[in-house]
CSV table of C-alpha atoms and ligand atoms in Angstrom, one decimal:
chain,number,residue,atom,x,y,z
X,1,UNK,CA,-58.1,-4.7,57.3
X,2,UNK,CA,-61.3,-5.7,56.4
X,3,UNK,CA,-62.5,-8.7,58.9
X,4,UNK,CA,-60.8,-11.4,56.5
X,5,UNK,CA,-61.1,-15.4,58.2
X,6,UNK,CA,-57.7,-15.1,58.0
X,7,UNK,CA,-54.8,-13.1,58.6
X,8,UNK,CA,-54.1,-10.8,55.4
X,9,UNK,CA,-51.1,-12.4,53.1
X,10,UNK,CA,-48.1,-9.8,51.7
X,11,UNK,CA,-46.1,-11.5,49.6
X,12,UNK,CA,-43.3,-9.1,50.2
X,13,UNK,CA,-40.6,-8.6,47.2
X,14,UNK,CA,-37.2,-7.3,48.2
X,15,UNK,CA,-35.0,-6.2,44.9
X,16,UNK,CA,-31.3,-5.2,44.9
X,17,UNK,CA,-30.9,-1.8,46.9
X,18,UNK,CA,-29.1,-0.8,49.9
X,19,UNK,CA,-32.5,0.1,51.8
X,20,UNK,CA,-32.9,-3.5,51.6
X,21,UNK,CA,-31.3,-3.2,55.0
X,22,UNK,CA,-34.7,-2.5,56.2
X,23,UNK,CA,-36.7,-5.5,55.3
X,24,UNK,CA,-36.6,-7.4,58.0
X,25,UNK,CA,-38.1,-4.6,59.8
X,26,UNK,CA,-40.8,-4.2,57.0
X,27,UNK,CA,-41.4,-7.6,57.8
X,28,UNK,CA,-41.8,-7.3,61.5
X,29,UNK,CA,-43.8,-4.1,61.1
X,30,UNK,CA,-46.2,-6.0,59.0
X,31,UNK,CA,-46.4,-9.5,61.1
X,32,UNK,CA,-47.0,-6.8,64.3
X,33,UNK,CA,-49.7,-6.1,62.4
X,34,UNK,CA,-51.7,-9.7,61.9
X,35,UNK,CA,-50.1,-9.9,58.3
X,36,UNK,CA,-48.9,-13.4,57.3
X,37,UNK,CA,-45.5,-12.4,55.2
X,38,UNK,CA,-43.8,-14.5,52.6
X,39,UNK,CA,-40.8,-12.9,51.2
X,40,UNK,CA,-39.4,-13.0,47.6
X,41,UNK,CA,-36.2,-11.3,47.1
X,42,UNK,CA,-34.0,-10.7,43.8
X,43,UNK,CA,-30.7,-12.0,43.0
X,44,UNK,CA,-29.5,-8.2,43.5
X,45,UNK,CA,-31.3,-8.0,46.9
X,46,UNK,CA,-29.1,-11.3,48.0
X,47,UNK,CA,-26.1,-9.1,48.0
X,48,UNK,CA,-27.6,-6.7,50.1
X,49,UNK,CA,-29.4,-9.2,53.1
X,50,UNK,CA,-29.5,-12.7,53.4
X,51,UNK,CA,-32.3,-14.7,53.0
X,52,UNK,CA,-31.6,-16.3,56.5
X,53,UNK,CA,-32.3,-12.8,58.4
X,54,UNK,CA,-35.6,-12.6,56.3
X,55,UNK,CA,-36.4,-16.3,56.7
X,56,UNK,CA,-36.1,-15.6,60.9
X,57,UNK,CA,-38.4,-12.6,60.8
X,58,UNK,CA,-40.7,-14.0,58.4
X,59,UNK,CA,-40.8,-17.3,59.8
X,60,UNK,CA,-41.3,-18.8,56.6
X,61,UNK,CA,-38.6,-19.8,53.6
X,62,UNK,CA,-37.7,-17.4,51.2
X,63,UNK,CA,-37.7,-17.9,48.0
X,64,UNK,CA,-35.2,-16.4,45.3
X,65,UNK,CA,-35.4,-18.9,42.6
X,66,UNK,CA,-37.9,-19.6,39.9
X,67,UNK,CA,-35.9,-22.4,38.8
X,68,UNK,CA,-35.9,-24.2,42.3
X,69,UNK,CA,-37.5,-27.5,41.8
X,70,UNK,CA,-38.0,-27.9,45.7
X,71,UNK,CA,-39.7,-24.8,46.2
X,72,UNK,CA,-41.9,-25.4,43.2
X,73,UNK,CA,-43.3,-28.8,44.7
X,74,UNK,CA,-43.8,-27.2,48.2
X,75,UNK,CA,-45.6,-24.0,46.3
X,76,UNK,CA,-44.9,-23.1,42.6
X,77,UNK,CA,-45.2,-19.9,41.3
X,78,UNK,CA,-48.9,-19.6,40.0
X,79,UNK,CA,-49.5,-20.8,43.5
X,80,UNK,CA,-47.8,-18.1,45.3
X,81,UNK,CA,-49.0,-15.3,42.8
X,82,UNK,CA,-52.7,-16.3,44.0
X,83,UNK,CA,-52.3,-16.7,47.6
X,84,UNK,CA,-51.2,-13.4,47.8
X,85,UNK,CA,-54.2,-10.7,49.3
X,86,UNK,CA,-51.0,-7.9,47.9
X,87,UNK,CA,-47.7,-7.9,46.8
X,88,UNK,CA,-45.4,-5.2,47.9
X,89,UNK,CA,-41.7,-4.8,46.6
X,90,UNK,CA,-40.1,-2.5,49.3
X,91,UNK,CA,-37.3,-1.4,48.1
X,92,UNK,CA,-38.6,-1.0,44.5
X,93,UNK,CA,-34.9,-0.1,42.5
X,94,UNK,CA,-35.2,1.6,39.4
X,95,UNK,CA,-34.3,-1.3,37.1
X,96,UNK,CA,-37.0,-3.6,38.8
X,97,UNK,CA,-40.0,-0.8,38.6
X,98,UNK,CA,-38.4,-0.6,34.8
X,99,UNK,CA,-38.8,-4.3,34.6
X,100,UNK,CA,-42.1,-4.4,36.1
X,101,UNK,CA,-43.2,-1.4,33.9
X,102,UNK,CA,-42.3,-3.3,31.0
X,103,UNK,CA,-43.5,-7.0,31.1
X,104,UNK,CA,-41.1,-8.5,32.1
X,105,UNK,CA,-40.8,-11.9,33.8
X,106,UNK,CA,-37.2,-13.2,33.9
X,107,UNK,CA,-37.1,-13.8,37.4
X,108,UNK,CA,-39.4,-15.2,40.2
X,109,UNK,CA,-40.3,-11.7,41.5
X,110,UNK,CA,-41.4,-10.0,38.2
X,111,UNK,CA,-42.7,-12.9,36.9
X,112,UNK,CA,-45.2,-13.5,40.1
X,113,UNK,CA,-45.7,-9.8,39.9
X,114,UNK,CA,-47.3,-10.1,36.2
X,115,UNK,CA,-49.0,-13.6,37.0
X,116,UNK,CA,-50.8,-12.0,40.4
X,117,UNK,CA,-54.4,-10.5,40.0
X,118,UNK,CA,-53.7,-8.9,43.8
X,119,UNK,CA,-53.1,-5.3,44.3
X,120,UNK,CA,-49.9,-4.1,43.6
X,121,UNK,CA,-47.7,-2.1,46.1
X,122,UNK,CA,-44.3,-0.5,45.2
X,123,UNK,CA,-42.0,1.6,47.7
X,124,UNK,CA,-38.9,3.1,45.0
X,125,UNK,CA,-35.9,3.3,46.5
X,126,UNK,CA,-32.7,5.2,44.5
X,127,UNK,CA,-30.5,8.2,44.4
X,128,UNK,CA,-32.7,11.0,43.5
X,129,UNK,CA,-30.9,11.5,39.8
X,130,UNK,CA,-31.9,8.4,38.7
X,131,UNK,CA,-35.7,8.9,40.7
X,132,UNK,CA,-35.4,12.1,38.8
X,133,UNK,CA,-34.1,10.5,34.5
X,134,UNK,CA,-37.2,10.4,32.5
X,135,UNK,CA,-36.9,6.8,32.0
X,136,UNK,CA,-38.2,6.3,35.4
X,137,UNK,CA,-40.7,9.1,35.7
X,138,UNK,CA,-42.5,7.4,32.7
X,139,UNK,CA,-41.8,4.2,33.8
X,140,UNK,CA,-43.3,5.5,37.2
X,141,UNK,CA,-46.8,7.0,35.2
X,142,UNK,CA,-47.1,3.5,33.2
X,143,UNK,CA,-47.3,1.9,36.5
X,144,UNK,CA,-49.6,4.4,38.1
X,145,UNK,CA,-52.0,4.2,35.0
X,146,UNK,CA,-52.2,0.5,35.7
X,147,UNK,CA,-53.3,0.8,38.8
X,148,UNK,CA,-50.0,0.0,40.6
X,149,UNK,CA,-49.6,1.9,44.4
X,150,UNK,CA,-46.8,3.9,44.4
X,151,UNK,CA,-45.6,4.4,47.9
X,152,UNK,CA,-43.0,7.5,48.4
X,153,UNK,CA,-40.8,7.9,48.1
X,154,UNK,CA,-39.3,10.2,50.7
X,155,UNK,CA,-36.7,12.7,50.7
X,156,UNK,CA,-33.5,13.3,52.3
X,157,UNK,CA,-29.9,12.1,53.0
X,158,UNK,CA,-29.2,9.3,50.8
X,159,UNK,CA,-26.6,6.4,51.1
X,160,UNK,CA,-24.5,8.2,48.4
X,161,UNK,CA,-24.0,10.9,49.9
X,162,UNK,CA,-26.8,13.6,48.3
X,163,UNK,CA,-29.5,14.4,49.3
X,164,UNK,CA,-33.3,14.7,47.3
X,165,UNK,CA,-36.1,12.2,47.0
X,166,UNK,CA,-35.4,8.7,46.5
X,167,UNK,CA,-35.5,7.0,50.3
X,168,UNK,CA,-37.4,4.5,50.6
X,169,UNK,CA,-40.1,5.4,53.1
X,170,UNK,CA,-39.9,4.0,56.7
X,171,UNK,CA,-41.0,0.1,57.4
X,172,UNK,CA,-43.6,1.5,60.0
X,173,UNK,CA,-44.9,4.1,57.5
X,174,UNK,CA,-45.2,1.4,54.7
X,175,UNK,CA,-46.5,-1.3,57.0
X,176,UNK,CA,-49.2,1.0,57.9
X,177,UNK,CA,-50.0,2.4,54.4
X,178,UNK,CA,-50.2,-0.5,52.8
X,179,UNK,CA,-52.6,-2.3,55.2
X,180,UNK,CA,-54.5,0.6,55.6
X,181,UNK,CA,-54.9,1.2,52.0
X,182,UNK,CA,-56.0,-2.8,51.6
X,183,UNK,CA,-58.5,-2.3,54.0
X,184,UNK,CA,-59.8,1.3,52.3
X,185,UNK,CA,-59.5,-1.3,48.8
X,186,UNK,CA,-62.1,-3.8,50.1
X,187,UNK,CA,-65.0,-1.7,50.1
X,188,UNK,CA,-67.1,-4.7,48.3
X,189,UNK,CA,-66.4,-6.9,51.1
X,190,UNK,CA,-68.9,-9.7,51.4
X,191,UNK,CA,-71.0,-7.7,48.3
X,192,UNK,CA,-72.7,-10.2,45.4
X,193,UNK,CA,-71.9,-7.9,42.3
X,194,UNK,CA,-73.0,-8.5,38.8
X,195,UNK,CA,-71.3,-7.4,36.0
X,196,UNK,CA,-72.2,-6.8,32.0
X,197,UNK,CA,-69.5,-6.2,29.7
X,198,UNK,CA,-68.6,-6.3,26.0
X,199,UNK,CA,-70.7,-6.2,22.8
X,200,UNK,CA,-73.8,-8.2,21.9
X,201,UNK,CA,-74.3,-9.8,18.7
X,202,UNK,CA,-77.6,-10.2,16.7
X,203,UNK,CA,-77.8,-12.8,14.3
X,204,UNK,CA,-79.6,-12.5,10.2
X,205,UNK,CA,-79.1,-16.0,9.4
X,206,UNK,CA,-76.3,-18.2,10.7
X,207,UNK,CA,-73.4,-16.4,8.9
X,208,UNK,CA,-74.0,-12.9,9.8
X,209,UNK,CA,-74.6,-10.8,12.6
X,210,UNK,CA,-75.1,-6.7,13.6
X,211,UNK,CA,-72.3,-5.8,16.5
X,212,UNK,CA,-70.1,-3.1,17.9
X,213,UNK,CA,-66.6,-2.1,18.8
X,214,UNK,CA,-66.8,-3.0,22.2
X,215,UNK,CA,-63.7,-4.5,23.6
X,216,UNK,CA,-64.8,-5.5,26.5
X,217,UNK,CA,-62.1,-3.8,28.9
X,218,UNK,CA,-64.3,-1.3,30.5
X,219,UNK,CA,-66.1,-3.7,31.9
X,220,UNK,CA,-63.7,-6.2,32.3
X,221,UNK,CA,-62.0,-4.0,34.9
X,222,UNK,CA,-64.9,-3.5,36.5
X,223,UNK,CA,-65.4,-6.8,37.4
X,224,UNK,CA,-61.7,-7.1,38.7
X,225,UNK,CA,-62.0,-3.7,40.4
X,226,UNK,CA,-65.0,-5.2,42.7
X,227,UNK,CA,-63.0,-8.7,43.0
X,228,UNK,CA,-60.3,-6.8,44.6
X,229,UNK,CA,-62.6,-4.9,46.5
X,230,UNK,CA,-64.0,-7.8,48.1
X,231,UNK,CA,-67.1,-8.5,45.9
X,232,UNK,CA,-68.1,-11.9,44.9
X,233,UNK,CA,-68.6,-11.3,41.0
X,234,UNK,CA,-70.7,-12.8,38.1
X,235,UNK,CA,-69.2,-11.3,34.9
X,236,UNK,CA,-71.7,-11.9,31.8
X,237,UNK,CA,-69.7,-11.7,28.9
X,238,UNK,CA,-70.8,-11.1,25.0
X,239,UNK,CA,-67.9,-12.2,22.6
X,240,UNK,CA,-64.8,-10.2,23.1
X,241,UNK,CA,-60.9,-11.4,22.6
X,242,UNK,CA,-59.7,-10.8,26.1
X,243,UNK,CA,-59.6,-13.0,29.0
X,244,UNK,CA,-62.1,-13.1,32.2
X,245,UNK,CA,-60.6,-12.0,35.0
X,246,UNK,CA,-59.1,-14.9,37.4
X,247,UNK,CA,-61.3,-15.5,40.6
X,248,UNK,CA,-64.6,-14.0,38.7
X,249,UNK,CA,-67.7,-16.4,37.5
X,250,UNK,CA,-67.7,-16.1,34.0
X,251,UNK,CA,-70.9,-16.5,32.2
X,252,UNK,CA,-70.4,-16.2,28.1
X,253,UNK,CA,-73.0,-14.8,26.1
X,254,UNK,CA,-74.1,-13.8,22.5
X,255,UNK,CA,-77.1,-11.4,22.0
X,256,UNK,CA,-78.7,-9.3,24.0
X,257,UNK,CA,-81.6,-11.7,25.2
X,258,UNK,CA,-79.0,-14.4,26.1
X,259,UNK,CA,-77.5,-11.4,28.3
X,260,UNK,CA,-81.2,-10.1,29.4
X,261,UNK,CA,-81.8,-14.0,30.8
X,262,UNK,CA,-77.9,-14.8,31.8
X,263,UNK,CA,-78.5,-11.2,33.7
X,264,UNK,CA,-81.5,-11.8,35.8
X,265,UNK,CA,-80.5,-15.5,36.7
X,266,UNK,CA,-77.1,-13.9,38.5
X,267,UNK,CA,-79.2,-11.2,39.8
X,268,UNK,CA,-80.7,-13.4,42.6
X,269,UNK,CA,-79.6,-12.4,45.9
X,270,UNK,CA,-76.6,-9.3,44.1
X,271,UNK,CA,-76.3,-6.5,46.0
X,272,UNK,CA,-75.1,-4.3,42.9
X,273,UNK,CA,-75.4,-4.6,39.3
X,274,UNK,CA,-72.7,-2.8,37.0
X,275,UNK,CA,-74.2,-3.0,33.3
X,276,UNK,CA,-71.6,-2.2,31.3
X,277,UNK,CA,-71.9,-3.9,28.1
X,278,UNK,CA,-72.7,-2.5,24.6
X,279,UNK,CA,-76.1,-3.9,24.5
X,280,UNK,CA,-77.5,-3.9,21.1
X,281,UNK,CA,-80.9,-1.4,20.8
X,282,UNK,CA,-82.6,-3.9,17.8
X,283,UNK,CA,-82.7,-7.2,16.7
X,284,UNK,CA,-83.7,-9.2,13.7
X,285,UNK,CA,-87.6,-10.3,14.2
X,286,UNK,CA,-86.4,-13.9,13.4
X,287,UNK,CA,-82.7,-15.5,12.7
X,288,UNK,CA,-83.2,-16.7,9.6
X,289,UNK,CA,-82.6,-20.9,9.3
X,290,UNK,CA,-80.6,-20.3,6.4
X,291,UNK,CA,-78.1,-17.7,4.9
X,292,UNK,CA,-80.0,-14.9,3.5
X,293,UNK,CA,-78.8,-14.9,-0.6
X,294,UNK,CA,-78.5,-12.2,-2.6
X,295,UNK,CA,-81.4,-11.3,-4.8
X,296,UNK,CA,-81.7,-7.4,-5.8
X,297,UNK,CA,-79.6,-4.5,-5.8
X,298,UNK,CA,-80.8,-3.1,-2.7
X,299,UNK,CA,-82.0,-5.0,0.5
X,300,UNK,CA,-83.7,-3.4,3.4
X,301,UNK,CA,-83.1,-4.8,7.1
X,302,UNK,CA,-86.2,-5.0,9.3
X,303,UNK,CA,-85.1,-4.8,13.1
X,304,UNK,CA,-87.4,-5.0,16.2
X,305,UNK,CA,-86.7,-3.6,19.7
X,306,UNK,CA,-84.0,-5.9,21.7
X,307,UNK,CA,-84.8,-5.8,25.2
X,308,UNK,CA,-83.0,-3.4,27.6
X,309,UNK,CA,-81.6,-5.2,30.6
X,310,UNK,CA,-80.8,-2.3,32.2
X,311,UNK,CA,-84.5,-0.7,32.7
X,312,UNK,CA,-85.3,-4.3,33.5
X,313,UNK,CA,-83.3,-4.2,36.4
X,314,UNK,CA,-83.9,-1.0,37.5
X,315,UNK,CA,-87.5,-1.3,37.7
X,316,UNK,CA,-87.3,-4.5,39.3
X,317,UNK,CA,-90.0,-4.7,42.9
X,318,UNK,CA,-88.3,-7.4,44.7
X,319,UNK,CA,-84.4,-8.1,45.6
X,320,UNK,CA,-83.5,-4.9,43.3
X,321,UNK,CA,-79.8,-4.4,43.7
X,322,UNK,CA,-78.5,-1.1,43.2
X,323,UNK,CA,-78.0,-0.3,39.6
X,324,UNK,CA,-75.1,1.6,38.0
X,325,UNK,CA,-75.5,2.3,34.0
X,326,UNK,CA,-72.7,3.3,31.4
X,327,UNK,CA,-73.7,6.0,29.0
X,328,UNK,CA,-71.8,6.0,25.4
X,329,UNK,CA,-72.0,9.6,24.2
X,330,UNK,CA,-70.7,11.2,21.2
X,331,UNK,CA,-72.1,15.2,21.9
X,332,UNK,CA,-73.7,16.6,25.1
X,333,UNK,CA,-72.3,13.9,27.2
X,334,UNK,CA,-73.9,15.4,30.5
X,335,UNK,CA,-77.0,16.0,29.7
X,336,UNK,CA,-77.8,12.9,27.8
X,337,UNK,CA,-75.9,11.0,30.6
X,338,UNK,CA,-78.9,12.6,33.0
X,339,UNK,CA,-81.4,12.5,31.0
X,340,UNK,CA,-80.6,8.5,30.8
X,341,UNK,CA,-80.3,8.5,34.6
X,342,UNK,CA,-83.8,9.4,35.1
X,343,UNK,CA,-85.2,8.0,32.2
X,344,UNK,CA,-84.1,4.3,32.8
X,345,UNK,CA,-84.4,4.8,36.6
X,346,UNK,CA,-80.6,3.8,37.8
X,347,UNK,CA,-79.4,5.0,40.8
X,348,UNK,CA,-75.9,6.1,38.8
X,349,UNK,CA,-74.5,6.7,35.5
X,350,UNK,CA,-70.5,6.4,34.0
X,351,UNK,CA,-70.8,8.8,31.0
X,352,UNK,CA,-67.8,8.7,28.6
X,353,UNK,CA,-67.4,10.7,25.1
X,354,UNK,CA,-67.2,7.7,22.7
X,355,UNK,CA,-66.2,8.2,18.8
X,356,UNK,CA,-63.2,9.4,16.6
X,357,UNK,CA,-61.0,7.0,18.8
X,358,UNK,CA,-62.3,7.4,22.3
X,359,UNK,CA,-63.4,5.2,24.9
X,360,UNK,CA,-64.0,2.0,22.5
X,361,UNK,CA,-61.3,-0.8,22.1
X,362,UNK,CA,-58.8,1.6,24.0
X,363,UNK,CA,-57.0,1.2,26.6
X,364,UNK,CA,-57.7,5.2,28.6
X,365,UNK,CA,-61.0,6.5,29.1
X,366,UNK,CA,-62.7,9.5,31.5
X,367,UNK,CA,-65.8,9.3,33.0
X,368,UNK,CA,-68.4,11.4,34.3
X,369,UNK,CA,-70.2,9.5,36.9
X,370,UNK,CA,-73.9,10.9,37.7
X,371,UNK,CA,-76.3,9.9,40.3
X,372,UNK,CA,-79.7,11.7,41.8
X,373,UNK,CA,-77.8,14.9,43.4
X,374,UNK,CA,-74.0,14.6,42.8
X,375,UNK,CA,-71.4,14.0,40.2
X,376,UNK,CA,-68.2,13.2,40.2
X,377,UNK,CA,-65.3,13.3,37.3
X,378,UNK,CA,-62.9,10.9,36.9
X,379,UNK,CA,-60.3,12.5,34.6
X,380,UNK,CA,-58.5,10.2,32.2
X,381,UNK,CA,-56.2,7.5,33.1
X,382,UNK,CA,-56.1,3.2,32.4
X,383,UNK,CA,-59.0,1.5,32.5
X,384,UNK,CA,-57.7,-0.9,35.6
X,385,UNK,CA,-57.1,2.7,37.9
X,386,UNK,CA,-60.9,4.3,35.9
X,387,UNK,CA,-62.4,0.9,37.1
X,388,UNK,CA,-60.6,1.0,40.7
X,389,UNK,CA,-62.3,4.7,41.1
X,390,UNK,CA,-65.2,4.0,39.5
X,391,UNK,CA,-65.9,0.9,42.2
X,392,UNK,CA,-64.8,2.8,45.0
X,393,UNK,CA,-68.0,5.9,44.2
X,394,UNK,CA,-70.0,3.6,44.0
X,395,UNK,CA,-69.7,1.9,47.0
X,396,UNK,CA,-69.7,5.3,48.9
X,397,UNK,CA,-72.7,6.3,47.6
X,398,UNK,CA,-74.2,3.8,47.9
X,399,UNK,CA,-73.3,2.9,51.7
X,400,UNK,CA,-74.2,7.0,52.2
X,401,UNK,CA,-77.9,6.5,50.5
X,402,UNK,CA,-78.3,3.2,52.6
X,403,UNK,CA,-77.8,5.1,55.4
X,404,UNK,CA,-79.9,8.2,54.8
X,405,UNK,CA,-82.5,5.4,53.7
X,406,UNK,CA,-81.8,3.7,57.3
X,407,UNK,CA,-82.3,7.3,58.9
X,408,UNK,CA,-85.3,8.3,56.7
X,409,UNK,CA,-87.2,4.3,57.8
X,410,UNK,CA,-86.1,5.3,61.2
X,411,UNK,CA,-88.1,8.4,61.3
X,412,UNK,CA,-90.5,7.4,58.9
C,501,CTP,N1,-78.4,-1.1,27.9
C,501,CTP,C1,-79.1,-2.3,28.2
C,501,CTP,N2,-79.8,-2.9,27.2
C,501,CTP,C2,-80.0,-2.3,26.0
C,501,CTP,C3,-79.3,-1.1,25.7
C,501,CTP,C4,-78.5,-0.5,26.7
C,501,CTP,O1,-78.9,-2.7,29.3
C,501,CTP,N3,-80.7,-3.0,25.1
C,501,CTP,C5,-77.6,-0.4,28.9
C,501,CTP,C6,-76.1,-0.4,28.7
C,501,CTP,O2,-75.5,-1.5,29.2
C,501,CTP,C7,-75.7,0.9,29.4
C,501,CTP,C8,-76.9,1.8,29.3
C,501,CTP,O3,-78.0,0.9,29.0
C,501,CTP,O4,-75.5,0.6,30.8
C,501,CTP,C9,-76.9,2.9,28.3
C,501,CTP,O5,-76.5,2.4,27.0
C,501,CTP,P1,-76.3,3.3,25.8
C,501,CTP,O6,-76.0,2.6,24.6
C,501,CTP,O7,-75.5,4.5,26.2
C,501,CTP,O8,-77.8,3.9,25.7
C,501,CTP,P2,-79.1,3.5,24.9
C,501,CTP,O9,-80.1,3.0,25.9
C,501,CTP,O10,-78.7,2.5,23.8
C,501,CTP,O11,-79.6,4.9,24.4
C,501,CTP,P3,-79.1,5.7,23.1
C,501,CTP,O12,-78.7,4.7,22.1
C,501,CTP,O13,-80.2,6.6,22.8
C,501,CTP,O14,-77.9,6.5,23.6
């Protein structure tokens, strides 16, 4: 794990199967390891282990209840979804990963699981018929498309008596995958990142405007992908119907001059700058003071150049960060994609295919991610898991060009 000031916190859920039996060696598996462990278990799970055995290994009370007043006081619910660095439900039973695939929240562990922003674990746990019933396997691809870690499950002799995959994996093996895949997770750590995301708007007169379809949740992920990678993150916003991610600064603007100014005063001392808004290309020469009236049968629209943040950035001389660019293409997605690369001077470039339905105000998209000798595809999948990838390139190649850089000063 990343060097944290503290030790990392699993908020470890426990639902109703007989592998639940192995908890409290999870738990001591993951404490042996420096993690703090608070566990949540189901009412299913209580039939199964008592919260006293967990309570001893965890060494702090469990909690089963989302209607305990007690608890609440000491820590309520919000509370508990934040403190958590990850949550991890080990054993994962079919219904709760059906539960969890599907919104619900009628319980304290589902409901935490939907109100956390912290990387989800999962460790399925069932006889291999029912780890086998289409229900689960899309229930199991839903999760995965989110972003959700699915750990296992493993194969072999079950407690019904058959054999096939369903076992949940080992407490030592999912001890040590989980913490090892926080750590890989945090590749932002201690980063200043600065994200763009969503559409601009550029006002006639002070009824109308010119925009575009952009929802926002490209780069809305983003900016959670390098929270939970570590990154301290200044998202600025143009007008979208979705909610900032929690634990992000959040800087709302309108038009793409209000973005080019919000951009460069979060720029100071940022490490890495992610534009991914849909920045408008022209403005009106002047917003006029009042609404424009109809007078003829035709009207023509006079637009000037808006500025582009991102070659601003890009060609900045001092503190430049490293700068990653989106490319919206609807034909000859590479090679406009590279073309833009070298043409606005970025050091890397998400292509995606936009039009008839794609990438815009959807929830999957693919990218093609280019940078000065390499490219890497990122096939199609939820935004969340795209963004997730998408962070995780970028902080490789960028640690591997720092360090070529550091080589070539050396020798230089
Ligand atoms: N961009 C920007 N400021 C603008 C226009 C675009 O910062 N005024 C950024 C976008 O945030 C994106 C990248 O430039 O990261 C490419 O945007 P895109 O719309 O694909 O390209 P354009 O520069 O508008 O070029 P074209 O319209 O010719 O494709």
């Amino acid at each position: 794990m990343d060097k944290l000031p503290r030790p990392v916190r699993i908020l470890l859920g426990v639902s109703g199967g007989i592998a639940a039996y192995k908890s409290p060696d999870l738990v001591r598996r993951l404490r042996e390891r420096g993690a703090e462990v608070q566990v949540v278990m189901t009412a299913g799970a209580a039939r199964f282990i008592t919260a006293l055995t967990l309570q001893a290994v965890s060494g702090q009370p469990v909690r089963d209840a989302l209607w305990d007043e007690a608890a609440e006081a000491a820590m309520g619910h919000i509370e508990l979804a934040r403190w958590a660095d990850a949550v991890l439900v080990a054993p994962a039973t079919a219904d709760f990963l059906a539960r969890l695939a599907h919104g619900h929240a009628d319980d304290l562990l589902s409901t935490l699981c939907l109100a956390t922003s912290a990387p989800l674990f999962v460790a399925p746990a069932m006889n291999h018929q029912m780890w086998a019933n289409p229900a689960t396997a899309s229930n199991m691809a839903l999760l995965k498309d989110r972003g959700v870690t699915i750990l296992g499950p493993g194969e072999g002799d079950q407690a019904c008596g058959e054999t096939g995959p369903g076992r949940m994996l080992e407490p030592d093996q999912l001890a040590e995958l989980t913490l090892s895949r926080l750590s890989a997770e945090r590749v932002l750590s201690g980063q200043r990142v600065v994200v763009s995301a969503g559409p601009t708007r550029e006002h006639l007169d002070p009824v109308r405007f010119i925009s575009n379809r952009s929802s926002g949740k490209m780069g809305y992920a983003v900016a959670q992908a390098a929270r939970d990678a570590g990154a301290t993150v200044i998202l600025v916003s143009g007008p979208v119907g979705i909610d900032p991610p929690a634990g992000v600064e959040f800087v709302a603007v309108e038009s793409a001059q209000q973005m080019y100014d919000a951009v460069h005063r979060a720029l100071v001392a940022a490490d890495i700058y992610i534009g991914a808004a849909a920045v408008a290309d022209y403005q009106a020469p002047a917003v006029a003071a009042q609404k424009i009236k109809k007078s003829a049968e035709k009207m023509q629209l006079e637009l000037v150049g808006a500025p582009d943040i991102l070659v601003s950035v890009a060609a900045l001389t001092s503190g430049r960060p490293f700068v990653v660019g989106f490319a919206a293409e609807t034909e000859n997605v590479e090679e406009n994609a590279r073309a833009k690369l070298t043409r606005k001077r970025v050091d890397m470039i998400a292509a995606n295919r936009v039009g008839d339905g794609l990438a815009f105000d959807c929830d999957d998209n693919s990218l093609l991610v280019l940078w000065a000798g390499g490219r890497e595809e990122i096939a199609s999948c939820g935004k969340p898991e795209l963004a997730r990838r998408l962070v995780a390139l970028i902080a490789k190649v960028r640690g591997s060009r720092r360090r070529t850089g550091a080589v070539a000063a050396v020798h230089g």
